[in-house]
Tab-separated table of C-alpha atoms in Angstrom:
chain	number	residue	atom	x	y	z
A	14	MET	CA	-0.026	-0.065	0.039
A	15	PRO	CA	1.576	3.339	-1.007
A	16	ASP	CA	2.089	5.879	1.792
A	17	TYR	CA	2.025	9.451	0.639
A	18	GLY	CA	4.182	12.194	1.825
A	19	VAL	CA	6.258	15.185	0.768
A	20	ASP	CA	9.560	15.222	-1.217
A	21	GLY	CA	10.156	11.455	-0.660
A	22	LEU	CA	9.040	11.478	3.041
A	23	ASP	CA	6.428	8.944	3.675
A	24	SER	CA	3.332	10.143	5.759
A	25	ASP	CA	4.338	8.443	8.966
A	26	THR	CA	7.826	10.115	8.889
A	27	LEU	CA	6.377	13.455	7.998
A	28	ARG	CA	3.914	13.332	10.832
A	29	ALA	CA	6.575	12.301	13.152
A	30	LEU	CA	8.805	15.277	12.439
A	31	ILE	CA	6.014	17.682	12.721
A	32	PHE	CA	4.932	16.050	16.023
A	33	SER	CA	8.470	16.217	17.371
A	34	ALA	CA	8.969	19.813	16.281
A	35	THR	CA	5.561	20.909	17.882
A	36	LEU	CA	6.450	18.904	21.152
A	37	ALA	CA	9.872	20.493	21.403
A	38	VAL	CA	8.325	23.976	20.928
A	39	LEU	CA	5.663	23.482	23.558
A	40	VAL	CA	7.959	22.046	26.161
A	41	ALA	CA	10.216	25.185	25.649
A	42	ALA	CA	7.133	27.367	26.024
A	43	GLU	CA	6.268	25.565	29.228
A	44	TYR	CA	9.475	26.307	30.696
A	45	VAL	CA	9.504	30.059	29.615
A	46	ALA	CA	5.826	30.852	30.404
A	47	PRO	CA	4.285	28.130	32.671
A	48	HIS	CA	0.818	28.309	33.955
A	49	ARG	CA	1.527	26.306	37.029
A	50	PRO	CA	4.772	24.771	38.677
A	51	GLN	CA	4.704	21.000	38.030
A	52	GLN	CA	6.479	17.847	38.894
A	53	ARG	CA	7.574	16.258	35.569
A	54	ARG	CA	10.050	13.547	35.783
A	55	GLN	CA	7.877	10.558	36.669
A	56	ARG	CA	4.714	11.726	34.877
A	57	TRP	CA	6.618	12.400	31.667
A	58	ARG	CA	8.196	9.008	31.647
A	59	VAL	CA	4.834	7.303	32.295
A	60	ASN	CA	3.000	9.418	29.675
A	61	SER	CA	5.580	8.788	27.116
A	62	LEU	CA	5.661	5.101	27.647
A	63	MET	CA	1.838	5.103	27.237
A	64	LEU	CA	2.096	6.788	23.858
A	65	LEU	CA	4.599	4.114	22.838
A	66	ALA	CA	2.384	1.300	23.997
A	67	GLY	CA	-0.559	2.667	22.298
A	68	ASN	CA	1.269	3.058	18.885
A	69	LEU	CA	2.577	-0.589	19.250
A	70	LEU	CA	-0.672	-1.900	19.924
A	71	ALA	CA	-2.321	-0.093	17.052
A	72	ARG	CA	0.269	-1.307	14.661
A	73	LEU	CA	-0.196	-5.007	15.790
A	74	ALA	CA	-3.899	-4.797	15.939
A	75	LEU	CA	-4.743	-2.924	12.804
A	76	PRO	CA	-3.921	-3.612	9.215
A	77	LEU	CA	-4.176	-0.028	8.056
A	78	THR	CA	-3.068	3.406	9.205
A	79	ALA	CA	-5.632	6.350	8.635
A	80	VAL	CA	-3.481	7.421	5.483
A	81	GLY	CA	-3.434	3.688	4.322
A	82	ALA	CA	-7.179	3.494	4.671
A	83	ALA	CA	-7.613	6.667	2.504
A	84	ALA	CA	-5.300	5.264	-0.216
A	85	LEU	CA	-7.164	1.977	-0.214
A	86	ALA	CA	-10.460	3.761	-0.663
A	87	ALA	CA	-9.090	5.934	-3.437
A	88	GLU	CA	-7.621	2.881	-5.289
A	89	ASN	CA	-11.107	1.034	-5.242
A	90	GLN	CA	-13.256	4.129	-5.606
A	91	TRP	CA	-14.985	3.518	-2.178
A	92	GLY	CA	-17.013	6.159	-0.281
A	93	MET	CA	-19.739	8.554	-0.814
A	94	LEU	CA	-17.358	11.432	-1.820
A	95	THR	CA	-16.436	9.357	-5.015
A	96	LEU	CA	-20.015	10.008	-6.239
A	97	THR	CA	-19.753	13.775	-6.141
A	98	SER	CA	-18.188	16.256	-8.476
A	99	PHE	CA	-17.292	19.086	-6.002
A	100	PRO	CA	-13.881	20.736	-6.510
A	101	ASP	CA	-11.076	19.115	-4.779
A	102	TYR	CA	-10.575	21.940	-2.361
A	103	LEU	CA	-14.221	21.633	-1.042
A	104	VAL	CA	-13.887	17.940	-0.703
A	105	ILE	CA	-10.766	18.377	1.389
A	106	MET	CA	-12.273	21.050	3.498
A	107	ALA	CA	-15.474	18.996	4.047
A	108	SER	CA	-13.481	15.915	4.840
A	109	VAL	CA	-11.362	17.576	7.598
A	110	ALA	CA	-14.576	19.215	9.073
A	111	VAL	CA	-16.321	15.718	9.116
A	112	LEU	CA	-13.432	13.937	10.772
A	113	ASP	CA	-13.072	16.766	13.339
A	114	ILE	CA	-16.639	16.452	14.303
A	115	THR	CA	-16.410	12.892	14.467
A	116	ILE	CA	-13.606	13.005	17.061
A	117	TYR	CA	-15.885	15.554	18.959
A	118	TRP	CA	-18.755	13.052	19.248
A	119	GLN	CA	-16.385	10.130	19.861
A	120	HIS	CA	-14.883	12.058	22.687
A	121	ARG	CA	-18.154	12.793	24.027
A	122	LEU	CA	-19.155	9.207	23.963
A	123	PHE	CA	-16.000	8.141	25.906
A	124	HIS	CA	-17.375	10.453	28.758
A	125	GLN	CA	-20.909	9.165	28.698
A	126	LEU	CA	-20.738	5.552	28.167
A	127	PRO	CA	-19.294	3.834	31.416
A	128	VAL	CA	-17.386	1.031	29.559
A	129	LEU	CA	-15.613	3.598	27.533
A	130	TRP	CA	-15.077	5.928	30.269
A	131	ARG	CA	-13.150	3.090	32.063
A	132	LEU	CA	-10.463	3.586	29.264
A	133	HIS	CA	-10.767	7.378	29.009
A	134	ARG	CA	-10.297	8.125	32.728
A	135	VAL	CA	-6.648	6.987	32.425
A	136	HIS	CA	-6.333	10.356	30.354
A	137	HIS	CA	-8.206	12.331	32.965
A	138	GLY	CA	-6.558	10.689	35.902
A	139	ASP	CA	-3.309	12.633	35.320
A	140	ARG	CA	-2.925	14.865	38.274
A	141	GLU	CA	-1.408	17.662	36.360
A	142	VAL	CA	-1.933	18.758	32.798
A	143	ASP	CA	0.890	19.511	30.511
A	144	VAL	CA	1.911	18.795	27.030
A	145	THR	CA	2.595	15.040	27.928
A	146	THR	CA	-1.059	14.769	29.083
A	147	GLY	CA	-1.955	15.058	25.316
A	148	ILE	CA	-0.180	11.797	24.655
A	149	ARG	CA	-1.506	9.906	27.721
A	150	PHE	CA	-4.196	7.659	26.400
A	151	HIS	CA	-4.976	4.025	27.106
A	152	PRO	CA	-3.661	1.771	24.236
A	153	ALA	CA	-7.301	0.289	23.932
A	154	GLU	CA	-8.709	3.783	23.582
A	155	ILE	CA	-6.165	4.675	20.834
A	156	VAL	CA	-7.013	1.454	18.677
A	157	LEU	CA	-10.667	2.191	19.330
A	158	SER	CA	-10.269	5.727	18.173
A	159	MET	CA	-8.306	4.430	15.008
A	160	VAL	CA	-11.064	2.117	14.036
A	161	VAL	CA	-13.722	4.834	14.136
A	162	LYS	CA	-11.524	7.040	12.185
A	163	ILE	CA	-10.646	4.484	9.526
A	164	ALA	CA	-14.409	3.322	9.234
A	165	VAL	CA	-15.263	7.122	8.416
A	166	ILE	CA	-12.540	7.481	5.941
A	167	ILE	CA	-13.536	4.456	3.959
A	168	ALA	CA	-17.178	5.098	4.215
A	169	LEU	CA	-16.796	8.826	2.869
A	170	GLY	CA	-13.940	8.075	0.666
A	171	VAL	CA	-11.673	10.821	2.478
A	172	PRO	CA	-8.810	11.888	0.060
A	173	VAL	CA	-5.354	11.023	1.286
A	174	VAL	CA	-4.252	14.825	1.674
A	175	ALA	CA	-7.305	15.506	3.836
A	176	VAL	CA	-6.243	12.659	6.037
A	177	MET	CA	-2.774	13.907	6.316
A	178	ILE	CA	-3.942	17.385	7.082
A	179	PHE	CA	-6.307	16.128	9.807
A	180	GLU	CA	-3.795	13.747	11.355
A	181	VAL	CA	-1.374	16.633	11.818
A	182	LEU	CA	-4.126	18.850	12.925
A	183	LEU	CA	-5.129	16.413	15.442
A	184	SER	CA	-1.736	15.559	17.094
A	185	SER	CA	-0.449	19.307	16.991
A	186	CYS	CA	-3.896	20.654	18.608
A	187	ALA	CA	-3.791	17.926	21.283
A	188	LEU	CA	-0.259	19.006	22.290
A	189	PHE	CA	-1.236	22.570	22.415
A	190	ASN	CA	-4.327	22.534	24.334
A	191	HIS	CA	-2.915	20.316	26.852
A	192	SER	CA	0.170	22.303	27.334
A	193	ASN	CA	0.982	24.094	30.701
A	194	ILE	CA	1.473	27.625	29.127
A	195	ARG	CA	-0.120	30.966	30.176
A	196	LEU	CA	-0.966	33.116	27.202
A	197	PRO	CA	-1.339	36.844	27.408
A	198	ASP	CA	-4.934	37.872	28.125
A	199	SER	CA	-5.284	39.655	24.820
A	200	ILE	CA	-4.076	36.703	22.737
A	201	GLU	CA	-6.220	34.266	24.814
A	202	SER	CA	-9.319	36.215	24.265
A	203	LEU	CA	-8.700	36.385	20.391
A	204	LEU	CA	-7.413	32.817	20.148
A	205	ARG	CA	-10.324	31.006	21.921
A	206	LYS	CA	-12.651	32.271	19.451
A	207	ILE	CA	-11.116	29.996	16.764
A	208	LEU	CA	-9.137	27.331	18.670
A	209	ILE	CA	-9.350	25.410	21.809
A	210	THR	CA	-6.739	27.048	23.987
A	211	PRO	CA	-4.994	25.513	26.997
A	212	SER	CA	-7.091	27.422	29.417
A	213	LEU	CA	-10.299	26.191	27.648
A	214	HIS	CA	-9.009	22.598	27.856
A	215	ARG	CA	-7.927	22.928	31.332
A	216	VAL	CA	-11.715	23.316	32.309
A	217	HIS	CA	-12.290	19.865	30.526
A	218	HIS	CA	-9.770	18.399	32.949
A	219	SER	CA	-11.580	19.964	36.124
A	220	CYS	CA	-12.377	17.608	38.977
A	221	VAL	CA	-15.847	18.975	38.827
A	222	ARG	CA	-17.883	16.535	36.669
A	223	VAL	CA	-19.932	19.108	35.007
A	224	GLU	CA	-16.887	20.898	33.882
A	225	THR	CA	-15.170	17.639	32.872
A	226	ASN	CA	-18.202	17.031	30.626
A	227	SER	CA	-17.634	20.132	28.530
A	228	ASN	CA	-15.283	21.449	25.773
A	229	TYR	CA	-14.905	18.082	24.176
A	230	GLY	CA	-13.531	19.735	20.914
A	231	PHE	CA	-9.744	19.372	20.315
A	232	SER	CA	-9.181	21.915	17.630
A	233	VAL	CA	-12.012	24.409	17.460
A	234	PRO	CA	-14.621	25.474	20.015
A	235	TRP	CA	-17.495	25.468	17.410
A	236	TRP	CA	-18.711	22.052	17.935
A	237	ASP	CA	-18.973	22.722	21.691
A	238	ARG	CA	-20.751	25.937	21.116
A	239	LEU	CA	-23.162	24.240	18.632
A	240	PHE	CA	-24.074	21.197	20.743
A	241	GLY	CA	-24.206	22.961	24.121
A	242	SER	CA	-20.936	21.610	25.791
A	243	TYR	CA	-19.012	24.782	25.886
A	244	CYS	CA	-17.732	26.143	29.050
A	245	GLY	CA	-15.592	29.247	29.109
A	246	THR	CA	-14.432	29.352	32.530
A	247	PRO	CA	-14.315	26.950	35.533
A	248	GLY	CA	-16.735	27.746	38.355
A	249	ALA	CA	-13.803	28.237	40.943
A	250	GLY	CA	-11.954	30.434	38.576
A	251	GLU	CA	-8.594	29.813	36.851
A	252	GLU	CA	-6.481	29.853	39.957
A	253	GLY	CA	-8.900	27.640	42.043
A	254	LEU	CA	-9.502	24.965	39.364
A	255	VAL	CA	-8.473	21.548	40.642
A	256	LEU	CA	-7.431	19.121	37.921
A	257	GLY	CA	-7.860	15.292	37.847
A	258	LEU	CA	-10.711	12.987	38.670
A	259	GLY	CA	-13.515	13.937	40.920
A	260	ALA	CA	-14.004	12.994	44.690
A	261	ASP	CA	-16.503	10.341	43.737
A	262	GLU	CA	-13.703	8.418	41.832
A	263	ARG	CA	-10.807	6.562	43.265
A	264	ARG	CA	-7.408	7.656	42.342
A	265	LEU	CA	-5.503	5.868	39.656
A	266	PRO	CA	-2.236	4.154	39.789
A	267	VAL	CA	0.807	5.960	38.930
A	268	THR	CA	2.858	3.124	37.342
A	269	LEU	CA	2.543	2.264	33.500
A	270	PHE	CA	1.635	-1.364	34.345
A	271	GLY	CA	-1.086	-0.124	36.983
A	272	LEU	CA	-2.524	2.160	34.432
A	273	LEU	CA	-2.678	-0.363	31.521
A	274	CYS	CA	-4.564	-2.744	33.872
A	275	ASP	CA	-6.839	-0.225	35.623
A	276	PRO	CA	-9.803	-0.330	33.038
A	277	PHE	CA	-10.129	-4.001	33.503
A	278	SER	CA	-9.723	-4.185	37.332
A	279	ARG	CA	-12.618	-5.628	39.334
A	280	SER	CA	-12.404	-2.480	41.637
A	281	GLN	CA	-13.999	-0.546	38.862
A	282	GLU	CA	-17.228	-2.412	39.223
């Protein structure tokens, strides 16, 4: 299966380079303009290993990447978009928007369905939020998310270029909106009109359940506004915001093995 990229780089390598550059810039920004002081060493190690475990499981469990699914759909002329005659730029824009809203609703379901929350609470169990929280997802959640994404790509016939744009957008925005950076008020007020900013996403990581169940978008705030899940500020204020799981939920293990096993623990029942 061909894997499309730029100037000889395959899509995985290109995405990895952009991811690494974005991560490096945000880590530096967290040191220069941190929102809160943090303990990093153990959290960063565990969160990074969680990313590696998720990628490994996805490669072993799934025969296709998102870009590979798009290439397969294109070769076989699968998907509803192959039946249209819209200009390419409209197809690409619509495809990115549909994938974006799909992730919004997928995220919302992971909060609402108990069996999915078992997996997703590993992400919310981080007791601090910084750029590495954006890569802290249970491997089973990563695989389920990939299955949903691949299904939508094939059903619609999403073009390869649209998938590549979306994948870069997904990873870059996830790193940015989890980052522990403080933006100047003037920039924050303007930027949050078009992007999920770190301060908006910190509300989503509040220990208050009604705030946890808000701001599901990862890139733009428009879906939250449209579907009534937008929350601009935490009830306790920015400085009083407590992150992590609520008082009605037990604390998660801090080791990688403990976090991997937690969703399947009988103590969840």
